PDB file of C-alpha atoms and ligand atoms in Angstrom:
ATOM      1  CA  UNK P  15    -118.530 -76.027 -10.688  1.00  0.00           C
ATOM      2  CA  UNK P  16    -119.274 -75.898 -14.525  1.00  0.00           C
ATOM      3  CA  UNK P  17    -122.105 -78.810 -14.883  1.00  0.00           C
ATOM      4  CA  UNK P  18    -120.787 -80.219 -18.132  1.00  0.00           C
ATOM      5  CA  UNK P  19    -117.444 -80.031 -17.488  1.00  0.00           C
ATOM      6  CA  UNK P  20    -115.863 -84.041 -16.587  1.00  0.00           C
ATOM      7  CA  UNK P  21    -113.862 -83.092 -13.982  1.00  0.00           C
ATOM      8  CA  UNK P  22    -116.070 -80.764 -12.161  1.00  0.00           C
ATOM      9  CA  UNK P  23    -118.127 -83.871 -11.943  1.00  0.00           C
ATOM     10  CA  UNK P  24    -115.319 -86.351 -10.748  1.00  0.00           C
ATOM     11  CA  UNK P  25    -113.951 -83.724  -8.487  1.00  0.00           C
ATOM     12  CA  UNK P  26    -117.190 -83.016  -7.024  1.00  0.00           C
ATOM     13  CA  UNK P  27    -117.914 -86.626  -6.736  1.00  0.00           C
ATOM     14  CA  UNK P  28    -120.948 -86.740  -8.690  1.00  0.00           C
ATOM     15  CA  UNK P  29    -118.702 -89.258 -11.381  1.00  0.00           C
ATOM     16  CA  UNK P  30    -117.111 -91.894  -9.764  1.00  0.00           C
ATOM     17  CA  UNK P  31    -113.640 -92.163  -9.427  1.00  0.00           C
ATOM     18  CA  UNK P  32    -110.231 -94.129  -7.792  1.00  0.00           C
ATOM     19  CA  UNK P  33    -109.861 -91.561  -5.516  1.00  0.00           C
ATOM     20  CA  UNK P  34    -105.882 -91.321  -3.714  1.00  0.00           C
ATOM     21  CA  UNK P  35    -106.593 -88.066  -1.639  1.00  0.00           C
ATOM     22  CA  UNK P  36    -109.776 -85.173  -1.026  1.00  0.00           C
ATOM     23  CA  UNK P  37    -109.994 -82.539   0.992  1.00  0.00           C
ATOM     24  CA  UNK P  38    -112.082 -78.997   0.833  1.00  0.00           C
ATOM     25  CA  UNK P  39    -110.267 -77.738  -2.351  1.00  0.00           C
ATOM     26  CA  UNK P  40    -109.038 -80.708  -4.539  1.00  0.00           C
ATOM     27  CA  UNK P  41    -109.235 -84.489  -5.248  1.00  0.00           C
ATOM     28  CA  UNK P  42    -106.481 -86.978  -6.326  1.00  0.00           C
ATOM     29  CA  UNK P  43    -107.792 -89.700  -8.633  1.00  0.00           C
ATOM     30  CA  UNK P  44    -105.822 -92.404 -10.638  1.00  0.00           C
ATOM     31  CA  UNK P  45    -105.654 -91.803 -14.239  1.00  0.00           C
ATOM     32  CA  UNK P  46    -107.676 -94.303 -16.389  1.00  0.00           C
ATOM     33  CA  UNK P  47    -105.272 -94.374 -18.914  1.00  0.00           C
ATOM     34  CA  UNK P  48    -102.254 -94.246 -16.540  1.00  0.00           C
ATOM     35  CA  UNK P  49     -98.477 -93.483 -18.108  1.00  0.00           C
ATOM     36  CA  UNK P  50     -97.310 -95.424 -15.802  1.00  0.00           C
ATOM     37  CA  UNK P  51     -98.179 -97.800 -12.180  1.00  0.00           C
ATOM     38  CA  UNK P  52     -99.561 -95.050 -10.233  1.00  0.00           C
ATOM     39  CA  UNK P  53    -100.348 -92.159 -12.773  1.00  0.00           C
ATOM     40  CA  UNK P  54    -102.251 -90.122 -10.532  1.00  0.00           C
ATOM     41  CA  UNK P  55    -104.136 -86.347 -11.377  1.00  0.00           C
ATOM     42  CA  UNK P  56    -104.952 -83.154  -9.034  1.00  0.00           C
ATOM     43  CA  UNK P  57    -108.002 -82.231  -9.884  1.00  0.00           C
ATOM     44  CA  UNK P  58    -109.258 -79.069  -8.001  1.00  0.00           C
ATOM     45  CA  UNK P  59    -112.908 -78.576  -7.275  1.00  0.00           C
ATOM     46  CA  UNK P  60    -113.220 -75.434  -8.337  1.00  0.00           C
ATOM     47  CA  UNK P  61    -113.406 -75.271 -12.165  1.00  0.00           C
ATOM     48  CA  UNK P  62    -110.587 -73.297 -14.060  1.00  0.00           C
ATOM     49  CA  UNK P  63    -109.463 -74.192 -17.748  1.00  0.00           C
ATOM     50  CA  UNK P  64    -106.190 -73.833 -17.248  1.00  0.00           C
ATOM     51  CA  UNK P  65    -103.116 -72.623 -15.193  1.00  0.00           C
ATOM     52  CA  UNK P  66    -103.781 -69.518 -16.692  1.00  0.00           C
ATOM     53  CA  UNK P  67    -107.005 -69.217 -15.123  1.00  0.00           C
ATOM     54  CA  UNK P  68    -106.069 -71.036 -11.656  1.00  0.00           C
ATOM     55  CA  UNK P  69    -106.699 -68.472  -8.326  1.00  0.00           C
ATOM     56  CA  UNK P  70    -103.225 -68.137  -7.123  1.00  0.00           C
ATOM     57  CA  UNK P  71    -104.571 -69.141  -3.547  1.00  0.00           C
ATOM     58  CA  UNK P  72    -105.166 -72.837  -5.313  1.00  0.00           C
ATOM     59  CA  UNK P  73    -102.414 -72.832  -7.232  1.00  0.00           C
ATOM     60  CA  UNK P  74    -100.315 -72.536  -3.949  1.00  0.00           C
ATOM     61  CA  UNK P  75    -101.640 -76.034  -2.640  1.00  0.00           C
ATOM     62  CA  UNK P  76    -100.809 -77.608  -5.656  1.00  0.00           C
ATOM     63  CA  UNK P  77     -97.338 -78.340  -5.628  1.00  0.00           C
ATOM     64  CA  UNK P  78     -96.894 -79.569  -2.013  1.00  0.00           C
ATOM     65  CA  UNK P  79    -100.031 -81.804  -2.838  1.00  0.00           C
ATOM     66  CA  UNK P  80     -98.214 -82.642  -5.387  1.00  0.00           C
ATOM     67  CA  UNK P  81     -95.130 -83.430  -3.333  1.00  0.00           C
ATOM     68  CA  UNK P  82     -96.864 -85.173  -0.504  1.00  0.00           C
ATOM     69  CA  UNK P  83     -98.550 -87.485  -3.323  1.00  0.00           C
ATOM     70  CA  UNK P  84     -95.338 -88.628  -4.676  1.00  0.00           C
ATOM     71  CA  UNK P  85     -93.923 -89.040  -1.674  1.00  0.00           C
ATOM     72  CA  UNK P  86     -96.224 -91.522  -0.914  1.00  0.00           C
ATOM     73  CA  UNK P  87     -95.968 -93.247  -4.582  1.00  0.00           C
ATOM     74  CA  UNK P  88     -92.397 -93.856  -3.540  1.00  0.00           C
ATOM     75  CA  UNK P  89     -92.818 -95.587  -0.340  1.00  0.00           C
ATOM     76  CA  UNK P  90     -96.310 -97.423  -1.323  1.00  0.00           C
ATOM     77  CA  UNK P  91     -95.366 -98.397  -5.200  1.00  0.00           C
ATOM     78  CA  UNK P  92     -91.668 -98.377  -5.313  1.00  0.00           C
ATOM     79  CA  UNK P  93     -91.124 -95.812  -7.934  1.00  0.00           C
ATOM     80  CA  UNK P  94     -87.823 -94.758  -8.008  1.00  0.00           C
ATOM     81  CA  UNK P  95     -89.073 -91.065  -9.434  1.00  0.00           C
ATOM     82  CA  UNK P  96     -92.083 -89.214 -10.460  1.00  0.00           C
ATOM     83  CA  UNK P  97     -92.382 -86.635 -12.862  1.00  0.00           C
ATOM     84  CA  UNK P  98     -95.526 -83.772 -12.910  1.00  0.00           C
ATOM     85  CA  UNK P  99     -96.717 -82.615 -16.070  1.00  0.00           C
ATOM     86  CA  UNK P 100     -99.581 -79.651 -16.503  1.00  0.00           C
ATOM     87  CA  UNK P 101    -100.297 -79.086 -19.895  1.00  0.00           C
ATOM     88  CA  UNK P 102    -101.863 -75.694 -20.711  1.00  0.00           C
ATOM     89  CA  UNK P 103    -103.778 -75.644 -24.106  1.00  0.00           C
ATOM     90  CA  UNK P 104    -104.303 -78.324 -26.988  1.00  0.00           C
ATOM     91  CA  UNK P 105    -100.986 -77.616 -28.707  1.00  0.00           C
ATOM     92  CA  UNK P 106     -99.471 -78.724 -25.569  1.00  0.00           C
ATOM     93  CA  UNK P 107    -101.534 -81.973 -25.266  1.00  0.00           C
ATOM     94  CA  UNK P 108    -104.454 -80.466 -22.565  1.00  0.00           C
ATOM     95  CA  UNK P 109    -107.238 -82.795 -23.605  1.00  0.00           C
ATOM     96  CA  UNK P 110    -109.983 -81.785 -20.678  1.00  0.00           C
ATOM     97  CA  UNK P 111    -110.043 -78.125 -20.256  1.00  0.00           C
ATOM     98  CA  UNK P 112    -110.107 -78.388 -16.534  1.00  0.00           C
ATOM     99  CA  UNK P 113    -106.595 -77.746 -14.948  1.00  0.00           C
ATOM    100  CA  UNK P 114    -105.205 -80.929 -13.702  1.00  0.00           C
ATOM    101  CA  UNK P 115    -102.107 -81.702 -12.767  1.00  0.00           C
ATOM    102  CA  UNK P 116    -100.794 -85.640 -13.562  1.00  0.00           C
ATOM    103  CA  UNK P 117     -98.315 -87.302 -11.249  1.00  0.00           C
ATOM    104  CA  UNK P 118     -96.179 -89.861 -12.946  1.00  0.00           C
ATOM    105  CA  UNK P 119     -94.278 -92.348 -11.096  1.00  0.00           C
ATOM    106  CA  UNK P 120     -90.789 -93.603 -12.465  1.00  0.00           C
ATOM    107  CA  UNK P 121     -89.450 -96.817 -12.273  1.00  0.00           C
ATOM    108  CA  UNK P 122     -85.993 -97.450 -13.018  1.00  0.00           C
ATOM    109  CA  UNK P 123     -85.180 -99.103 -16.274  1.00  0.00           C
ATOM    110  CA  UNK P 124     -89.059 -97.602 -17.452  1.00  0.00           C
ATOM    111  CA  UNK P 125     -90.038 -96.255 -20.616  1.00  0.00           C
ATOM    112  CA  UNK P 126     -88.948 -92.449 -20.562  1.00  0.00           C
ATOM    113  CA  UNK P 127     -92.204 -90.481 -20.347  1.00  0.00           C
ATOM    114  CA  UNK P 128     -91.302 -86.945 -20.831  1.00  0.00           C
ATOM    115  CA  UNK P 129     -88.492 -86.021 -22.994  1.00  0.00           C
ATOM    116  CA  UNK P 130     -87.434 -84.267 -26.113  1.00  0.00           C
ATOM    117  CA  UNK P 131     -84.828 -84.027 -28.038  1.00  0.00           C
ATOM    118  CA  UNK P 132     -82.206 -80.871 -27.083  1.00  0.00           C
ATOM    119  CA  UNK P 133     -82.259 -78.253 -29.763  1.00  0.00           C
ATOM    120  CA  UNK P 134     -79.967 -75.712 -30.333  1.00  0.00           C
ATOM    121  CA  UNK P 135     -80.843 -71.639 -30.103  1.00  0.00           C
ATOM    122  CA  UNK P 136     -78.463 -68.758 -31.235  1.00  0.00           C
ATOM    123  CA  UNK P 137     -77.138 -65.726 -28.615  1.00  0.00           C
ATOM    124  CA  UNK P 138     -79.338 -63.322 -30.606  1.00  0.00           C
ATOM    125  CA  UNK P 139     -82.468 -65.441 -30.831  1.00  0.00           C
ATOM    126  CA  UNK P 140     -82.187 -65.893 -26.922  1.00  0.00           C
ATOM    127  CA  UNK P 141     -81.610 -62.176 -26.268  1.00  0.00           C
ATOM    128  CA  UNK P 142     -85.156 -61.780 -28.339  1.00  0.00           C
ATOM    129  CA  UNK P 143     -86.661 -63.879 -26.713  1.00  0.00           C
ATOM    130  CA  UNK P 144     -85.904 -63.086 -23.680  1.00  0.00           C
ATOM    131  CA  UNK P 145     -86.885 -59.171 -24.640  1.00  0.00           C
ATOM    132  CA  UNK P 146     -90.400 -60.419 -25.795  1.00  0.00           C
ATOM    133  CA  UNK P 147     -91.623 -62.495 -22.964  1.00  0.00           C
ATOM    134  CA  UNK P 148     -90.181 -59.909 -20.065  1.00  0.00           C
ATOM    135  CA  UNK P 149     -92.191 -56.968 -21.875  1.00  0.00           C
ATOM    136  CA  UNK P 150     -95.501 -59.313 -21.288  1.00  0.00           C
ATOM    137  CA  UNK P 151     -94.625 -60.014 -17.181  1.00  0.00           C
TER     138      UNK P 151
HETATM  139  P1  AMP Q 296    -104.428 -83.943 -20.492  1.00  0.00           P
HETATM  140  O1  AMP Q 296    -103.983 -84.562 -21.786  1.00  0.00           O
HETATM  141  O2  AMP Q 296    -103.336 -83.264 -19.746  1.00  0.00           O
HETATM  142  O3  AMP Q 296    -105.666 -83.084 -20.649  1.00  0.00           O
HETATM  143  O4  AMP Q 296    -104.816 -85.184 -19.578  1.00  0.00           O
HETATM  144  C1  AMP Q 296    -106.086 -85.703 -19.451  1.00  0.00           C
HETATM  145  C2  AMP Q 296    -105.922 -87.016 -18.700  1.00  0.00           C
HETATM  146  O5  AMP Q 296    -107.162 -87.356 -18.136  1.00  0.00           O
HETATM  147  C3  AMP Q 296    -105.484 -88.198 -19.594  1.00  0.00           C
HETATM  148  O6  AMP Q 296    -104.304 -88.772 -19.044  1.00  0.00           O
HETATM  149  C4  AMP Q 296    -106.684 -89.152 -19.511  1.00  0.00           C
HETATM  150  O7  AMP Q 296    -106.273 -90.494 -19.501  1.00  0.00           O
HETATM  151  C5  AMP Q 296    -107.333 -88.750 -18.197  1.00  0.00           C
HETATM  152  N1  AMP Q 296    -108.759 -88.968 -18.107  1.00  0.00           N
HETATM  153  C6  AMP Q 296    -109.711 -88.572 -18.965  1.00  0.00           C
HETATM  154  N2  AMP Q 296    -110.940 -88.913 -18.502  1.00  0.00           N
HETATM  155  C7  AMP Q 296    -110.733 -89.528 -17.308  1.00  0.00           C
HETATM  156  C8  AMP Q 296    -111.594 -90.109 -16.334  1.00  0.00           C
HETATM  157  N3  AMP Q 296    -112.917 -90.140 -16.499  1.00  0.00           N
HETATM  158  N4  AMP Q 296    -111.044 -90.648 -15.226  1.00  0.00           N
HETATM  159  C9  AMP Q 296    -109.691 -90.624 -15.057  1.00  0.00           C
HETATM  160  N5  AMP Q 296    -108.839 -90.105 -15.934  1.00  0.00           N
HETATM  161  C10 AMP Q 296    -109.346 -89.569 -17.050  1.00  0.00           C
HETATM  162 ZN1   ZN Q 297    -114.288 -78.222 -14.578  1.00  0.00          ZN
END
């Protein structure tokens, strides 16, 4: 646990929190500044910054947690959906440098929460692409 990290602390239980879900390895709080009715986060107890960063043994629990925690949302909130977002880095929005992942339930009719606007993206520029990112895996 990094002592002066936020979520260490919330995850750890040291800050209190709404707390959805703990076991050994993570807790599920509600966000304070929720998205939407529900607008959960995974925070693990082990510190890492990011995905990046994240021990592939935790990062395997994360998406059925993830699963089993919108499953839920459905049948105790009514959400009709849920979306997860993990954002990696500032320029992606990653505020706390803790990974977290948010759960975001959906109501039908709802604000849309995560979108963007299609772009468009040439053969060539694709085939580059594609040649740059597979020469880094
Ligand atoms: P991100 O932008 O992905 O880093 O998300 C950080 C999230 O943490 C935001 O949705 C905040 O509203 C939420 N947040 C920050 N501090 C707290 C806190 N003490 N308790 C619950 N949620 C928090
Ligand atoms: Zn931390």
């Amino acid at each position: 646990m990094k002592e002066d990290c936020i979520f260490c602390r919330i995850a750890n239980g040291l800050i209190p929190s709404t707390t959805l879900y703990e076991d050994d390895d993570f807790r599920v709080i509600l966000d304070l500044n929720p998205a939407s009715k529900g607008h959960a986060l995974i925070l693990p107890k082990r510190h890492s910054q990011d995905l990046c960063s994240l021990d592939d043994e935790t990062a395997g629990k994360v998406l059925p947690l993830a699963g089993k925690l919108g499953t839920a949302m459905v049948k105790a909130l009514g959400c009709d959906g849920f979306n997860l977002v993990q954002n990696n880095g500032e320029a992606a929005g990653q505020t706390v440098l803790h990974f977290h992942m948010h759960i975001i339930p959906r109501y039908a009719n709802g604000p849309k929460i995560v979108a963007w606007k299609p772009g468009t993206v040439s053969k060539e520029e694709m085939a580059q692409i594609a040649e740059a990112v597979k020469a880094e895996l």
